[in-house]
Short mmCIF file of C-alpha atoms in Angstrom, two decimals:
data_model
loop_
_atom_site.label_atom_id
_atom_site.label_comp_id
_atom_site.label_asym_id
_atom_site.label_seq_id
_atom_site.Cartn_x
_atom_site.Cartn_y
_atom_site.Cartn_z
CA MET A 2 45.04 73.91 28.35
CA ASN A 3 47.48 71.61 30.60
CA ILE A 4 48.50 71.28 34.18
CA VAL A 5 51.28 73.67 33.72
CA ASP A 6 49.21 76.72 32.51
CA THR A 7 46.27 75.72 35.01
CA VAL A 8 48.10 75.02 38.23
CA GLU A 9 47.91 78.07 40.86
CA LYS A 10 49.83 77.79 44.34
CA ASP A 11 46.66 78.91 45.98
CA LEU A 12 44.89 75.76 44.83
CA ILE A 13 47.29 73.47 46.03
CA VAL A 14 46.59 72.01 49.46
CA VAL A 15 49.86 70.52 51.31
CA PRO A 16 49.43 68.82 53.66
CA VAL A 17 45.81 67.52 53.18
CA LYS A 18 44.45 67.44 56.72
CA SER A 19 41.31 64.89 56.18
CA SER A 20 42.01 61.36 56.63
CA ASP A 21 39.03 59.91 54.40
CA LYS A 22 37.91 60.21 50.85
CA SER A 23 34.79 62.22 51.67
CA GLY A 24 36.85 64.59 53.94
CA VAL A 25 39.62 65.08 51.47
CA LEU A 26 37.04 65.90 48.70
CA ASN A 27 35.29 68.46 50.94
CA GLU A 28 38.78 69.87 51.86
CA LEU A 29 39.62 70.35 48.10
CA VAL A 30 36.25 71.94 47.29
CA ASP A 31 36.59 74.29 50.42
CA ARG A 32 39.82 75.56 49.13
CA LEU A 33 38.39 76.06 45.47
CA CYS A 34 35.39 77.99 46.68
CA ASP A 35 37.47 80.04 49.16
CA VAL A 36 39.99 81.22 46.38
CA LYS A 37 37.50 81.33 43.39
CA HIS A 38 34.55 82.72 45.33
CA PHE A 39 32.22 79.81 44.07
CA SER A 40 29.31 78.73 46.08
CA LYS A 41 30.12 75.20 47.75
CA THR A 42 26.34 74.00 47.37
CA GLY A 43 26.00 71.54 44.61
CA ILE A 44 29.71 71.20 43.89
CA VAL A 45 30.37 68.42 46.26
CA GLU A 46 27.19 66.81 45.12
CA ALA A 47 28.40 66.94 41.49
CA ILE A 48 31.70 65.29 42.27
CA MET A 49 30.07 62.69 44.27
CA ASP A 50 27.52 61.99 41.53
CA ARG A 51 30.56 61.25 39.25
CA GLU A 52 32.01 58.81 42.05
CA VAL A 53 28.91 56.83 41.88
CA LEU A 54 29.57 56.02 38.28
CA GLY A 55 32.90 54.54 39.11
CA SER A 56 35.94 55.37 41.45
CA THR A 57 38.30 58.09 40.44
CA ALA A 58 41.23 56.37 41.91
CA ILE A 59 43.57 55.44 38.93
CA GLY A 60 46.24 53.43 40.72
CA ASN A 61 49.86 54.47 41.73
CA GLY A 62 48.34 56.35 44.92
CA VAL A 63 46.52 58.93 42.61
CA ALA A 64 43.11 60.02 42.35
CA VAL A 65 41.45 62.37 39.62
CA PRO A 66 38.16 63.27 40.86
CA HIS A 67 36.18 65.33 38.49
CA CYS A 68 32.90 66.82 37.30
CA LYS A 69 31.29 69.20 34.90
CA THR A 70 28.90 71.67 36.44
CA ASP A 71 27.37 75.21 35.73
CA LEU A 72 28.28 76.11 39.29
CA VAL A 73 31.72 77.20 38.35
CA LYS A 74 33.27 79.33 35.56
CA GLY A 75 36.17 78.05 33.44
CA VAL A 76 38.30 74.85 34.29
CA ASN A 77 39.61 74.60 37.65
CA LEU A 78 42.47 72.53 39.15
CA VAL A 79 42.82 71.98 42.88
CA ILE A 80 45.87 69.53 44.03
CA GLY A 81 46.14 67.82 47.31
CA VAL A 82 48.84 66.13 48.72
CA SER A 83 48.40 63.80 51.70
CA PRO A 84 51.24 62.86 54.18
CA ARG A 85 49.77 59.37 54.46
CA MET A 86 47.77 56.91 52.30
CA ILE A 87 44.18 57.36 52.45
CA ALA A 88 41.56 54.80 51.76
CA TYR A 89 39.78 55.63 48.26
CA ASP A 90 37.38 53.14 47.40
CA LYS A 91 39.35 49.85 46.93
CA ASN A 92 42.59 51.83 46.50
CA GLU A 93 45.11 53.92 48.63
CA VAL A 94 45.65 57.48 47.47
CA ARG A 95 48.08 60.43 48.46
CA LEU A 96 47.71 62.49 45.44
CA PHE A 97 44.45 64.16 44.41
CA PHE A 98 43.93 66.21 41.29
CA LEU A 99 40.27 67.73 41.35
CA VAL A 100 38.93 69.12 38.31
CA VAL A 101 35.88 70.91 38.38
CA ALA A 102 34.80 72.38 34.97
CA ASN A 103 31.90 74.47 33.56
CA GLU A 104 29.78 72.37 31.36
CA ASN A 105 30.59 74.50 28.43
CA GLU A 106 34.30 73.79 28.65
CA ALA A 107 34.51 70.17 27.39
CA THR A 108 37.50 70.61 25.20
CA SER A 109 39.77 72.24 27.75
CA HIS A 110 38.46 70.01 30.67
CA VAL A 111 39.49 66.82 28.39
CA LYS A 112 42.75 68.49 27.63
CA LEU A 113 43.66 69.12 31.20
CA LEU A 114 42.53 65.54 32.33
CA SER A 115 44.97 64.30 29.50
CA SER A 116 47.87 66.34 30.83
CA ILE A 117 47.15 65.34 34.37
CA ALA A 118 47.04 61.61 33.20
CA ARG A 119 50.47 62.10 31.32
CA PHE A 120 52.08 63.92 34.22
CA CYS A 121 50.95 61.02 36.54
CA SER A 122 52.39 58.26 34.33
CA SER A 123 55.87 59.28 35.69
CA SER A 124 56.75 57.60 38.86
CA VAL A 125 59.60 60.05 39.22
CA LEU A 126 57.10 63.01 39.29
CA ARG A 127 54.65 61.10 41.46
CA ASN A 128 57.21 60.48 44.05
CA LEU A 129 58.55 64.17 44.01
CA LEU A 130 54.92 65.32 44.31
CA ALA A 131 54.33 63.01 47.21
CA SER A 132 57.17 64.06 49.01
CA SER A 133 56.53 67.71 48.75
CA LYS A 134 56.02 69.60 52.11
CA THR A 135 54.82 72.75 50.46
CA PRO A 136 52.67 74.35 47.95
CA GLU A 137 55.57 75.96 46.31
CA GLU A 138 57.36 72.46 45.81
CA VAL A 139 54.38 71.22 44.24
CA TYR A 140 54.25 74.12 41.94
CA LEU A 141 58.04 73.88 41.13
CA THR A 142 57.76 70.17 40.32
CA ILE A 143 54.85 70.68 38.01
CA ASN A 144 56.57 73.57 36.24
CA ASN A 145 59.89 72.04 35.78
CA MET B 10 48.97 82.81 -7.77
CA LEU B 11 51.36 81.91 -4.97
CA PHE B 12 48.93 79.69 -3.11
CA LYS B 13 45.66 78.02 -4.46
CA ASN B 14 44.47 75.98 -1.43
CA ILE B 15 44.86 77.23 1.92
CA LEU B 16 44.07 75.27 5.16
CA VAL B 17 43.50 76.77 8.57
CA TYR B 18 43.76 74.36 11.28
CA VAL B 19 41.46 75.51 14.33
CA ASP B 20 40.93 74.08 17.79
CA ASN B 21 38.92 75.65 20.79
CA SER B 22 41.03 78.72 21.43
CA GLU B 23 40.72 82.35 20.85
CA SER B 24 44.05 82.21 19.14
CA ALA B 25 42.41 79.82 16.39
CA ILE B 26 39.68 82.48 15.72
CA GLU B 27 42.49 85.05 14.88
CA ALA B 28 44.09 82.38 12.55
CA ALA B 29 41.02 81.95 10.89
CA MET B 30 40.49 85.66 10.57
CA TYR B 31 43.86 86.13 8.94
CA ALA B 32 43.18 83.16 6.64
CA ILE B 33 40.18 84.51 5.62
CA ILE B 34 41.48 87.93 4.84
CA LEU B 35 44.59 86.17 2.94
CA ALA B 36 42.24 83.90 0.92
CA GLN B 37 40.12 86.99 -0.11
CA GLU B 38 43.21 89.15 -1.18
CA THR B 39 44.76 86.26 -3.17
CA GLY B 40 41.74 84.59 -4.77
CA ALA B 41 42.94 81.15 -2.80
CA ASN B 42 40.50 78.57 -1.82
CA LEU B 43 40.15 78.27 1.93
CA SER B 44 39.44 75.34 4.09
CA VAL B 45 39.01 75.15 7.60
CA LEU B 46 39.56 71.92 9.66
CA TYR B 47 38.72 71.27 13.22
CA VAL B 48 39.77 67.79 14.59
CA VAL B 49 37.80 66.46 17.60
CA ASP B 50 40.27 65.08 19.87
CA THR B 51 38.82 61.57 20.32
CA LYS B 52 42.24 59.99 21.08
CA SER B 53 42.38 62.13 24.31
CA VAL B 54 38.99 60.81 25.27
CA SER B 55 40.01 57.13 24.67
CA ASP B 56 43.34 57.71 26.51
CA LEU B 57 41.51 58.97 29.36
CA TYR B 58 39.09 55.79 29.45
CA ASN B 59 42.29 53.53 29.20
CA ALA B 60 43.94 55.50 32.03
CA HIS B 61 40.69 54.72 34.21
CA ILE B 62 39.93 58.32 34.38
CA PHE B 63 36.85 58.14 32.33
CA VAL B 64 34.11 55.54 32.52
CA ASP B 65 32.23 54.27 29.68
CA ILE B 66 29.32 56.61 29.80
CA GLU B 67 31.71 59.47 29.99
CA ARG B 68 33.36 58.49 26.84
CA VAL B 69 30.26 58.88 24.85
CA ASP B 70 29.16 62.00 27.00
CA TYR B 71 32.52 63.92 26.59
CA GLU B 72 33.00 63.04 22.81
CA ARG B 73 29.40 64.51 22.31
CA ASP B 74 30.46 67.71 24.26
CA LEU B 75 33.76 67.94 21.86
CA GLU B 76 31.67 67.62 18.81
CA LYS B 77 29.40 70.35 20.06
CA ASP B 78 32.40 72.52 20.84
CA ALA B 79 33.68 72.07 17.40
CA ASP B 80 30.48 72.79 15.75
CA LYS B 81 30.20 75.93 17.62
CA TYR B 82 33.69 77.20 16.57
CA ILE B 83 32.91 76.11 12.92
CA ARG B 84 29.75 77.91 12.69
CA HIS B 85 31.26 81.01 14.13
CA ILE B 86 34.06 80.82 11.39
CA ARG B 87 31.49 80.46 8.65
CA LYS B 88 29.68 83.48 9.92
CA MET B 89 33.00 85.29 9.68
CA ALA B 90 33.54 84.12 6.11
CA LEU B 91 30.10 85.10 5.17
CA LYS B 92 30.84 88.97 6.30
CA LYS B 93 33.60 88.84 3.93
CA SER B 94 31.51 87.27 1.35
CA LEU B 95 33.98 84.33 1.03
CA ILE B 96 32.91 80.91 0.44
CA ILE B 97 34.90 78.44 2.36
CA LYS B 98 34.88 74.63 2.98
CA THR B 99 34.66 73.48 6.68
CA GLU B 100 35.23 70.06 7.98
CA ILE B 101 34.96 68.51 11.48
CA ILE B 102 36.74 65.16 11.71
CA LYS B 103 37.25 62.95 14.86
CA GLY B 104 40.54 61.69 15.51
CA ASN B 105 44.29 62.25 16.03
CA ALA B 106 44.99 66.01 14.95
CA PRO B 107 48.41 65.86 13.23
CA MET B 108 47.39 62.74 11.31
CA GLU B 109 44.20 64.20 10.25
CA VAL B 110 45.73 67.46 9.26
CA ASP B 111 48.40 65.35 7.11
CA LYS B 112 45.71 63.52 5.55
CA PHE B 113 43.62 66.49 4.61
CA ILE B 114 46.62 68.23 3.07
CA LYS B 115 47.24 65.56 0.79
CA ALA B 116 43.65 64.88 -0.01
CA ASN B 117 42.92 68.45 -0.87
CA SER B 118 46.26 69.64 -2.45
CA ILE B 119 46.78 72.30 0.04
CA ASP B 120 49.76 74.34 -0.47
CA LEU B 121 49.55 76.66 2.80
CA LEU B 122 48.74 75.68 6.14
CA VAL B 123 47.64 78.41 8.69
CA LEU B 124 48.02 77.69 12.20
CA PRO B 125 47.14 79.47 15.55
CA LYS B 126 49.94 80.73 17.76
CA VAL B 127 51.72 78.16 19.46
CA SER B 128 52.01 78.56 23.08
CA ASN B 129 55.18 79.88 24.85
CA ILE B 130 57.13 76.72 26.15
CA ARG B 131 56.71 76.22 29.82
CA SER B 132 57.29 72.54 30.00
CA ARG B 133 59.32 70.47 27.46
CA ARG B 134 56.86 67.47 28.66
CA GLU B 135 53.90 69.30 27.31
CA GLU B 136 55.74 70.47 24.37
CA LEU B 137 56.37 66.94 23.13
CA THR B 138 52.60 66.13 23.34
CA SER B 139 51.31 69.48 21.91
CA ASP B 140 49.13 68.85 18.91
CA LEU B 141 50.04 72.32 17.27
CA ASP B 142 53.63 71.79 17.67
CA ARG B 143 53.49 68.44 16.33
CA ILE B 144 51.39 69.73 13.27
CA LEU B 145 53.95 72.63 12.92
CA ARG B 146 56.95 70.44 12.89
CA THR B 147 55.69 67.63 10.62
CA SER B 148 53.89 69.86 8.18
CA LYS B 149 54.94 69.06 4.54
CA VAL B 150 53.74 72.28 3.13
CA PRO B 151 54.69 75.85 4.03
CA VAL B 152 52.93 77.07 7.40
CA LEU B 153 52.02 80.37 8.37
CA VAL B 154 51.51 80.73 12.32
CA VAL B 155 49.24 83.82 13.10
CA ARG B 156 50.26 85.74 16.30
CA ALA B 157 47.53 87.20 18.34
CA ASP B 158 47.33 90.85 17.16
CA GLU B 159 44.66 93.61 17.54
CA GLU B 160 45.39 94.62 14.02
CA ILE B 161 43.87 91.26 12.78
CA TRP B 162 40.54 92.37 14.49
CA GLU B 163 40.88 95.88 13.08
CA ARG B 164 41.68 94.64 9.60
CA PHE B 165 39.16 92.20 9.39
CA ASP B 166 36.22 94.47 10.57
CA GLU B 167 37.38 96.89 7.65
CA GLY B 168 34.92 97.07 4.90
CA ILE B 169 32.25 94.96 6.82
#
């Protein structure tokens, strides 16, 4: 399982409207639940429980918030691009890769996170994503 | 005998189950020994820790989950082999998949490697980092890649 196979246009939020960390995470979870018909209750808490262990901002304007929970099926990826930097713990972030996976999907979960890490290691790809104005542009950048 | 020692490499995919089925049928019909290898990808977990995506407690937690996944798949494959009255060797190893497959092949005189189907290439970037691609390209023994096929399921169920 990798970012190319997992990305869905409906689960790309461009531009992110919120201007703080909590707002962005809620916005991305809202999109996930709207598209996949999951119940939002508990998912945001699971994400925030993970944030308590340590920030998911990884540098270079990227955050990879993630959690495992039995409130979802499969492994789900929501991508958010903000037009401006957002304060995220001690970092500033514009690109968000939210991964919410079922507890029984550890292997696929790890594979997807690894794929995201590889993708984000490229400054060219990060910049292309950050300059995307539509979900289609994000989708094409990831698939090329 | 064309092949004496067959190795089927499995991961957490449905195609791996089909590859294992095919390998079981092949071993049964040829009289070859069959080994099943699952490599728990601890390298990816370490990489995620180094990339600051995982914290320390997650490294332990996810590795444990990966081992549980491996155990579940291997148990399922053992049951399948039992249905065909075939004795197989199974192994779960932690590490880097292409390296561990290569080591296993040498240590066990494997003369045929069976792999699950390799995904359609959608990204050159992902192709370069795909374990299955690397195992296929670097194998020093003949490789049989099993395509997903309903016939495999039907053939496997024959005579059970």
